[in-house]
Amino acid sequence: MTKFKRTLITSALPYANGPVHIGHLAGVYVPADIYARYLRLKGEDVLFIGGSDEHGVPITIRAKKEGTTPQAVVDYYHKLIKKSFEEFGISFDVYSRTSSKTHHDMASNFFKTLYDKGEFIEQTSEQYYDEEACQFLADRYITGECPHCHNENAYGDQCEKCGTSLSPMELINPKSAISGSKPVLRETKHWYLPLDKHEAWLRQWILEEHKEWRPNVYGQCKSWLDLGLLPRAVSRDLDWGIPLPIPNTEGKVLYVWFDAPIGYISNTKELCDANPELGKWETWWKDDSTRIVHFIGKDNIVFHCIVFPAMLKAEGSFVLPDNVPSNEFLNLEGDKISTSRNWAVWLNEYLVDFPGKQDVLRYVLTANAPETKDNDFTWKDFQMRNNSELVAIYGNFINRALVLVQKYFDGIVPALDELTDYDRATLKEFGDVKTQLEQLLDNFKFRDAQKEAMNLARIGNKYLADTEAWKVAKTDMVRTGTILHIGLQIAANLAIAFEPFLPFSSAKLRSMLNLETFSWNDLGRFDLLKVGAKLGKVELLFEKIEDADVEAQRQKLLATKKTNELDVFKPTAIKAATTIEDFDKMDIRVATVLECTKVPKTDKLLQFKLDDGMGGRTILSGIAQSYPEPEKLVGMQVCFIANFPARKLKGIDSEGMILSAVDADGNFVLVSPNKTVKNGVSVG
RNA sequence: GGCGGGAUAGCUCAGGUGGUUAGAGCGUCGGAUUCAUAACCCGAAGGUCCCGAGUUCAACUCUCGGUCCCGCUACCA
């Protein structure tokens, strides 16, 4: 730790084909930002690098679909993403993009160096080519019939129906997902980074020298290394990306995974070139007194811990990352966040619904960060954390301290008189918070660190409750002043402790306290506010969030879910031909529901007692989840098949089958005549 | 199928070279209080630490087997 003179922090480059959502924020940008702010506040030399990842096939597909160009797509999303980050206070020193000139040059040169050094191997293989769209097809853009389950819509890499992973060559009747035409096989040459040659030192470097990496990261790397590394293609046949900087490679670009991490370097260069006082970019990447930390999500572990380091090592002049704190995934209301299914809370939309509440989201995402395992974000939890922690603990403490000073001292910092033992104990306690916080932040334990900061506010609340300034004020204004003086110093400490986590609220609090300069090292001191100083205007630090606000968000998500289910609905294929004679064998009748109850110890079964006009019968039907209040079905007419043999289910004879439509969302809807008819009549 | 991560209070999560009463925050309940956004403060209830077997004087912690969730990866047919 001591050998480093500066820290370079990178955060995964978001892919510019959609906006960023809370999963990105929780997994990567908030923790990276907390860390960057913390180090800056400590006065350390630090750069925080970000940028958009703008190459790759999905962007070209999106462009085609929207009838526009890849450049237009990335321009749009780069702007949107950049703005979201700014609004959330993600304090990048630079946020650039991989379509920049600097990056194209940097990535080209990088490739060229490796090429000239003979670090690649060349291989020719046959791949599917779409003659109509004039391009080679990535595995997932080829569809066809699965050779195992004969699902017609299997992808070139996997059949989603039977779960088998496939190669495009196995598909029966392959079709291009781009043009719909039948692809042909064509020879193509590509360059590969022989990761297998790097295995030995990677093994040593990670498994022996970096045992301190998070268990999920270390374990994942070990898993890869133990499986054995294979050469990995670093070029692609595509017209969108960085052209290979070698002759006779028309139509070939760097594989997006090769160029993207180099973006960290390019963006650093762009920043340093424009701001010479920051030093040369090489200092930040090639000097071994620089500490590099990559913040990423778990899907990126292998690239940042194995592929990118291998690239850097192959190049030869770069330092390797010191740590790669990777988070797990954040789920949303119990379901996996998904861009394509629109199952997400988008940052740009959040700020429309909750203007000015950036810190609330930052707080909740940190409090519930998926540091060791996947976590779930729910709006209910969001509301509770806001109301019972930010408002009730932190905001409330600030408010009561300031209101008391306003009330008894006209908003002027009162003098400190003699300290009681209790005062001293309190001051010592919050002095310890600094050490605690540092230890946690240094080890990337942001969730615990934030909890520790909140603890300071708890100490403040307890101090006020125990000292009861409002009672003392009736008899002893000197003592009251001392109490409130301490209260204010705690408030000033809170502004510092929370700065990395809640920058907007800290700024607001500092202005209320008229606290201009501050640094991390001031934390734990109790002379941050000068006696006689005038406080600023007092306002609430946080507001409550009402039930209706979060309910609206839940409804929004439910609507999304509904839309998704209906969108993906396709009527099933028509069954094999049948005849009227076959249909005639089915005796379908109408009956009225006399009783309907849930069968005990089952999830799905409802027991119907029907008046079928023929003495009545009992039928069980597995539709309970669609009808949570079965008693409401009493009196309604339903259709049923009357001539099935009785079948015992859960010890009850079920005499037939009740007919339901199965809706696109899987819900059952009972089929009923649209006018009351006589019980027992036939349907036909 | 293999590998990695996870499974601990109603919820979200900590934890331990194995050793007397297993922790925090929120929620719930009770008390106290009124400076404060019915907030704060004090206290209590609440857990076969996923299941089974083994090692041990002693396992929530170690070993083996199993189940479930997440991820990576392979392949038989």
mmCIF file of N, CA, C and O in Angstrom, chain A residues 266-322:
data_model
loop_
_atom_site.group_PDB
_atom_site.id
_atom_site.type_symbol
_atom_site.label_atom_id
_atom_site.label_comp_id
_atom_site.label_asym_id
_atom_site.label_seq_id
_atom_site.Cartn_x
_atom_site.Cartn_y
_atom_site.Cartn_z
ATOM 1 N N SER A 266 -6.872 5.246 -23.370
ATOM 2 C CA SER A 266 -7.114 6.379 -24.279
ATOM 3 C C SER A 266 -7.736 7.547 -23.533
ATOM 4 O O SER A 266 -7.349 8.704 -23.737
ATOM 5 N N ASN A 267 -8.705 7.237 -22.686
ATOM 6 C CA ASN A 267 -9.396 8.320 -21.992
ATOM 7 C C ASN A 267 -8.463 9.017 -20.998
ATOM 8 O O ASN A 267 -8.563 10.224 -20.776
ATOM 9 N N THR A 268 -7.574 8.245 -20.411
ATOM 10 C CA THR A 268 -6.575 8.857 -19.526
ATOM 11 C C THR A 268 -5.684 9.804 -20.334
ATOM 12 O O THR A 268 -5.383 10.921 -19.900
ATOM 13 N N LYS A 269 -5.298 9.336 -21.509
ATOM 14 C CA LYS A 269 -4.441 10.162 -22.372
ATOM 15 C C LYS A 269 -5.171 11.454 -22.753
ATOM 16 O O LYS A 269 -4.618 12.549 -22.674
ATOM 17 N N GLU A 270 -6.423 11.286 -23.141
ATOM 18 C CA GLU A 270 -7.195 12.470 -23.541
ATOM 19 C C GLU A 270 -7.223 13.490 -22.401
ATOM 20 O O GLU A 270 -7.048 14.686 -22.603
ATOM 21 N N LEU A 271 -7.430 12.978 -21.198
ATOM 22 C CA LEU A 271 -7.495 13.855 -20.027
ATOM 23 C C LEU A 271 -6.148 14.531 -19.763
ATOM 24 O O LEU A 271 -6.079 15.747 -19.557
ATOM 25 N N CYS A 272 -5.094 13.749 -19.770
ATOM 26 C CA CYS A 272 -3.781 14.292 -19.436
ATOM 27 C C CYS A 272 -3.272 15.237 -20.511
ATOM 28 O O CYS A 272 -2.631 16.245 -20.210
ATOM 29 N N ASP A 273 -3.572 14.924 -21.768
ATOM 30 C CA ASP A 273 -3.151 15.814 -22.845
ATOM 31 C C ASP A 273 -3.783 17.197 -22.682
ATOM 32 O O ASP A 273 -3.166 18.219 -22.940
ATOM 33 N N ALA A 274 -5.036 17.188 -22.240
ATOM 34 C CA ALA A 274 -5.742 18.466 -22.109
ATOM 35 C C ALA A 274 -5.379 19.182 -20.809
ATOM 36 O O ALA A 274 -5.614 20.379 -20.665
ATOM 37 N N ASN A 275 -4.851 18.435 -19.848
ATOM 38 C CA ASN A 275 -4.517 19.019 -18.546
ATOM 39 C C ASN A 275 -3.107 18.613 -18.130
ATOM 40 O O ASN A 275 -2.930 17.701 -17.317
ATOM 41 N N PRO A 276 -2.117 19.283 -18.678
ATOM 42 C CA PRO A 276 -0.724 18.881 -18.453
ATOM 43 C C PRO A 276 -0.360 18.814 -16.969
ATOM 44 O O PRO A 276 0.535 18.055 -16.594
ATOM 45 N N GLU A 277 -1.064 19.562 -16.138
ATOM 46 C CA GLU A 277 -0.720 19.555 -14.715
ATOM 47 C C GLU A 277 -0.971 18.197 -14.067
ATOM 48 O O GLU A 277 -0.499 17.916 -12.972
ATOM 49 N N LEU A 278 -1.732 17.347 -14.736
ATOM 50 C CA LEU A 278 -2.006 16.018 -14.186
ATOM 51 C C LEU A 278 -0.867 15.043 -14.451
ATOM 52 O O LEU A 278 -0.863 13.921 -13.949
ATOM 53 N N GLY A 279 0.073 15.490 -15.255
ATOM 54 C CA GLY A 279 1.194 14.605 -15.575
ATOM 55 C C GLY A 279 0.931 13.878 -16.873
ATOM 56 O O GLY A 279 -0.130 14.005 -17.479
ATOM 57 N N LYS A 280 1.915 13.110 -17.278
ATOM 58 C CA LYS A 280 1.781 12.369 -18.534
ATOM 59 C C LYS A 280 0.902 11.152 -18.321
ATOM 60 O O LYS A 280 0.920 10.549 -17.252
ATOM 61 N N TRP A 281 0.173 10.785 -19.357
ATOM 62 C CA TRP A 281 -0.693 9.612 -19.213
ATOM 63 C C TRP A 281 0.138 8.378 -18.903
ATOM 64 O O TRP A 281 -0.304 7.477 -18.194
ATOM 65 N N GLU A 282 1.349 8.340 -19.438
ATOM 66 C CA GLU A 282 2.203 7.166 -19.204
ATOM 67 C C GLU A 282 2.493 6.958 -17.719
ATOM 68 O O GLU A 282 2.596 5.819 -17.253
ATOM 69 N N THR A 283 2.594 8.089 -16.989
ATOM 70 C CA THR A 283 2.840 7.969 -15.554
ATOM 71 C C THR A 283 1.732 7.158 -14.889
ATOM 72 O O THR A 283 1.980 6.383 -13.969
ATOM 73 N N TRP A 284 0.526 7.355 -15.399
ATOM 74 C CA TRP A 284 -0.634 6.710 -14.792
ATOM 75 C C TRP A 284 -0.789 5.243 -15.215
ATOM 76 O O TRP A 284 -1.574 4.506 -14.628
ATOM 77 N N TRP A 285 -0.067 4.843 -16.239
ATOM 78 C CA TRP A 285 -0.246 3.479 -16.748
ATOM 79 C C TRP A 285 1.022 2.643 -16.767
ATOM 80 O O TRP A 285 0.978 1.441 -16.894
ATOM 81 N N LYS A 286 2.165 3.336 -16.695
ATOM 82 C CA LYS A 286 3.397 2.568 -16.894
ATOM 83 C C LYS A 286 4.371 2.677 -15.729
ATOM 84 O O LYS A 286 5.420 2.029 -15.741
ATOM 85 N N ASP A 287 4.045 3.518 -14.754
ATOM 86 C CA ASP A 287 4.947 3.702 -13.637
ATOM 87 C C ASP A 287 4.491 2.773 -12.514
ATOM 88 O O ASP A 287 3.316 2.809 -12.111
ATOM 89 N N ASP A 288 5.395 1.966 -12.005
ATOM 90 C CA ASP A 288 4.895 0.985 -11.034
ATOM 91 C C ASP A 288 4.632 1.563 -9.645
ATOM 92 O O ASP A 288 4.296 0.828 -8.720
ATOM 93 N N SER A 289 4.720 2.873 -9.512
ATOM 94 C CA SER A 289 4.226 3.474 -8.272
ATOM 95 C C SER A 289 2.760 3.894 -8.430
ATOM 96 O O SER A 289 2.182 4.527 -7.558
ATOM 97 N N THR A 290 2.165 3.544 -9.579
ATOM 98 C CA THR A 290 0.740 3.807 -9.774
ATOM 99 C C THR A 290 -0.058 2.564 -9.409
ATOM 100 O O THR A 290 0.318 1.447 -9.764
ATOM 101 N N ARG A 291 -1.136 2.802 -8.711
ATOM 102 C CA ARG A 291 -2.001 1.696 -8.336
ATOM 103 C C ARG A 291 -3.253 1.775 -9.202
ATOM 104 O O ARG A 291 -3.953 2.787 -9.198
ATOM 105 N N ILE A 292 -3.543 0.709 -9.916
ATOM 106 C CA ILE A 292 -4.717 0.694 -10.790
ATOM 107 C C ILE A 292 -5.802 -0.183 -10.166
ATOM 108 O O ILE A 292 -5.534 -1.298 -9.726
ATOM 109 N N VAL A 293 -7.003 0.368 -10.118
ATOM 110 C CA VAL A 293 -8.135 -0.375 -9.560
ATOM 111 C C VAL A 293 -9.274 -0.347 -10.569
ATOM 112 O O VAL A 293 -9.702 0.723 -10.997
ATOM 113 N N HIS A 294 -9.737 -1.514 -10.975
ATOM 114 C CA HIS A 294 -10.864 -1.604 -11.911
ATOM 115 C C HIS A 294 -12.143 -1.935 -11.161
ATOM 116 O O HIS A 294 -12.240 -2.994 -10.546
ATOM 117 N N PHE A 295 -13.137 -1.076 -11.267
ATOM 118 C CA PHE A 295 -14.466 -1.402 -10.733
ATOM 119 C C PHE A 295 -15.308 -1.973 -11.868
ATOM 120 O O PHE A 295 -15.449 -1.328 -12.914
ATOM 121 N N ILE A 296 -15.858 -3.157 -11.649
ATOM 122 C CA ILE A 296 -16.616 -3.828 -12.702
ATOM 123 C C ILE A 296 -17.760 -4.632 -12.100
ATOM 124 O O ILE A 296 -17.881 -4.765 -10.889
ATOM 125 N N GLY A 297 -18.598 -5.165 -12.965
ATOM 126 C CA GLY A 297 -19.630 -6.102 -12.526
ATOM 127 C C GLY A 297 -19.122 -7.513 -12.739
ATOM 128 O O GLY A 297 -18.121 -7.724 -13.415
ATOM 129 N N LYS A 298 -19.795 -8.495 -12.187
ATOM 130 C CA LYS A 298 -19.231 -9.846 -12.210
ATOM 131 C C LYS A 298 -19.148 -10.437 -13.608
ATOM 132 O O LYS A 298 -18.384 -11.367 -13.847
ATOM 133 N N ASP A 299 -19.936 -9.895 -14.538
ATOM 134 C CA ASP A 299 -19.867 -10.418 -15.898
ATOM 135 C C ASP A 299 -18.541 -10.073 -16.574
ATOM 136 O O ASP A 299 -18.205 -10.609 -17.614
ATOM 137 N N ASN A 300 -17.784 -9.169 -15.973
ATOM 138 C CA ASN A 300 -16.554 -8.683 -16.591
ATOM 139 C C ASN A 300 -15.289 -9.244 -15.970
ATOM 140 O O ASN A 300 -14.194 -8.828 -16.324
ATOM 141 N N ILE A 301 -15.442 -10.133 -15.016
ATOM 142 C CA ILE A 301 -14.276 -10.574 -14.250
ATOM 143 C C ILE A 301 -13.189 -11.160 -15.143
ATOM 144 O O ILE A 301 -12.025 -10.768 -15.071
ATOM 145 N N VAL A 302 -13.588 -12.063 -16.001
ATOM 146 C CA VAL A 302 -12.571 -12.738 -16.801
ATOM 147 C C VAL A 302 -11.813 -11.772 -17.715
ATOM 148 O O VAL A 302 -10.612 -11.898 -17.906
ATOM 149 N N PHE A 303 -12.496 -10.776 -18.233
ATOM 150 C CA PHE A 303 -11.816 -9.840 -19.127
ATOM 151 C C PHE A 303 -10.829 -8.954 -18.382
ATOM 152 O O PHE A 303 -9.739 -8.677 -18.866
ATOM 153 N N HIS A 304 -11.225 -8.519 -17.194
ATOM 154 C CA HIS A 304 -10.354 -7.599 -16.466
ATOM 155 C C HIS A 304 -9.263 -8.297 -15.682
ATOM 156 O O HIS A 304 -8.260 -7.689 -15.351
ATOM 157 N N CYS A 305 -9.471 -9.547 -15.351
ATOM 158 C CA CYS A 305 -8.473 -10.247 -14.546
ATOM 159 C C CYS A 305 -7.579 -11.132 -15.389
ATOM 160 O O CYS A 305 -6.483 -11.482 -14.972
ATOM 161 N N ILE A 306 -8.035 -11.509 -16.548
ATOM 162 C CA ILE A 306 -7.242 -12.424 -17.358
ATOM 163 C C ILE A 306 -6.907 -11.853 -18.733
ATOM 164 O O ILE A 306 -5.745 -11.687 -19.074
ATOM 165 N N VAL A 307 -7.931 -11.512 -19.513
ATOM 166 C CA VAL A 307 -7.655 -11.086 -20.885
ATOM 167 C C VAL A 307 -6.897 -9.757 -20.942
ATOM 168 O O VAL A 307 -5.836 -9.661 -21.577
ATOM 169 N N PHE A 308 -7.421 -8.752 -20.269
ATOM 170 C CA PHE A 308 -6.776 -7.434 -20.325
ATOM 171 C C PHE A 308 -5.359 -7.459 -19.734
ATOM 172 O O PHE A 308 -4.418 -6.960 -20.353
ATOM 173 N N PRO A 309 -5.164 -8.070 -18.559
ATOM 174 C CA PRO A 309 -3.798 -8.176 -18.056
ATOM 175 C C PRO A 309 -2.879 -8.898 -19.045
ATOM 176 O O PRO A 309 -1.722 -8.509 -19.212
ATOM 177 N N ALA A 310 -3.400 -9.926 -19.715
ATOM 178 C CA ALA A 310 -2.581 -10.636 -20.700
ATOM 179 C C ALA A 310 -2.199 -9.690 -21.831
ATOM 180 O O ALA A 310 -1.063 -9.692 -22.309
ATOM 181 N N MET A 311 -3.149 -8.859 -22.245
ATOM 182 C CA MET A 311 -2.858 -7.874 -23.296
ATOM 183 C C MET A 311 -1.779 -6.905 -22.832
ATOM 184 O O MET A 311 -0.827 -6.601 -23.563
ATOM 185 N N LEU A 312 -1.935 -6.428 -21.617
ATOM 186 C CA LEU A 312 -0.985 -5.440 -21.087
ATOM 187 C C LEU A 312 0.413 -6.056 -20.965
ATOM 188 O O LEU A 312 1.413 -5.438 -21.320
ATOM 189 N N LYS A 313 0.428 -7.286 -20.466
ATOM 190 C CA LYS A 313 1.706 -7.968 -20.291
ATOM 191 C C LYS A 313 2.368 -8.212 -21.659
ATOM 192 O O LYS A 313 3.575 -8.009 -21.815
ATOM 193 N N ALA A 314 1.548 -8.623 -22.627
ATOM 194 C CA ALA A 314 2.075 -8.891 -23.960
ATOM 195 C C ALA A 314 2.671 -7.621 -24.556
ATOM 196 O O ALA A 314 3.705 -7.648 -25.221
ATOM 197 N N GLU A 315 2.014 -6.504 -24.304
ATOM 198 C CA GLU A 315 2.520 -5.230 -24.814
ATOM 199 C C GLU A 315 3.859 -4.923 -24.140
ATOM 200 O O GLU A 315 4.799 -4.469 -24.780
ATOM 201 N N GLY A 316 3.888 -5.138 -22.840
ATOM 202 C CA GLY A 316 5.174 -5.111 -22.164
ATOM 203 C C GLY A 316 5.494 -3.908 -21.307
ATOM 204 O O GLY A 316 6.296 -4.010 -20.382
ATOM 205 N N SER A 317 4.848 -2.755 -21.580
ATOM 206 C CA SER A 317 5.299 -1.570 -20.838
ATOM 207 C C SER A 317 4.293 -1.104 -19.778
ATOM 208 O O SER A 317 4.488 -0.081 -19.142
ATOM 209 N N PHE A 318 3.211 -1.865 -19.609
ATOM 210 C CA PHE A 318 2.161 -1.400 -18.695
ATOM 211 C C PHE A 318 2.220 -2.084 -17.325
ATOM 212 O O PHE A 318 2.746 -3.185 -17.198
ATOM 213 N N VAL A 319 1.658 -1.410 -16.321
ATOM 214 C CA VAL A 319 1.532 -2.055 -15.018
ATOM 215 C C VAL A 319 0.187 -2.788 -14.976
ATOM 216 O O VAL A 319 -0.728 -2.465 -15.719
ATOM 217 N N LEU A 320 0.088 -3.754 -14.104
ATOM 218 C CA LEU A 320 -1.142 -4.539 -13.999
ATOM 219 C C LEU A 320 -1.997 -4.007 -12.864
ATOM 220 O O LEU A 320 -1.491 -3.374 -11.941
ATOM 221 N N PRO A 321 -3.306 -4.247 -12.921
ATOM 222 C CA PRO A 321 -4.176 -3.752 -11.855
ATOM 223 C C PRO A 321 -3.807 -4.353 -10.498
ATOM 224 O O PRO A 321 -3.374 -5.500 -10.421
ATOM 225 N N ASP A 322 -4.010 -3.556 -9.462
ATOM 226 C CA ASP A 322 -3.714 -4.016 -8.113
ATOM 227 C C ASP A 322 -4.923 -4.710 -7.496
ATOM 228 O O ASP A 322 -4.799 -5.599 -6.670
#
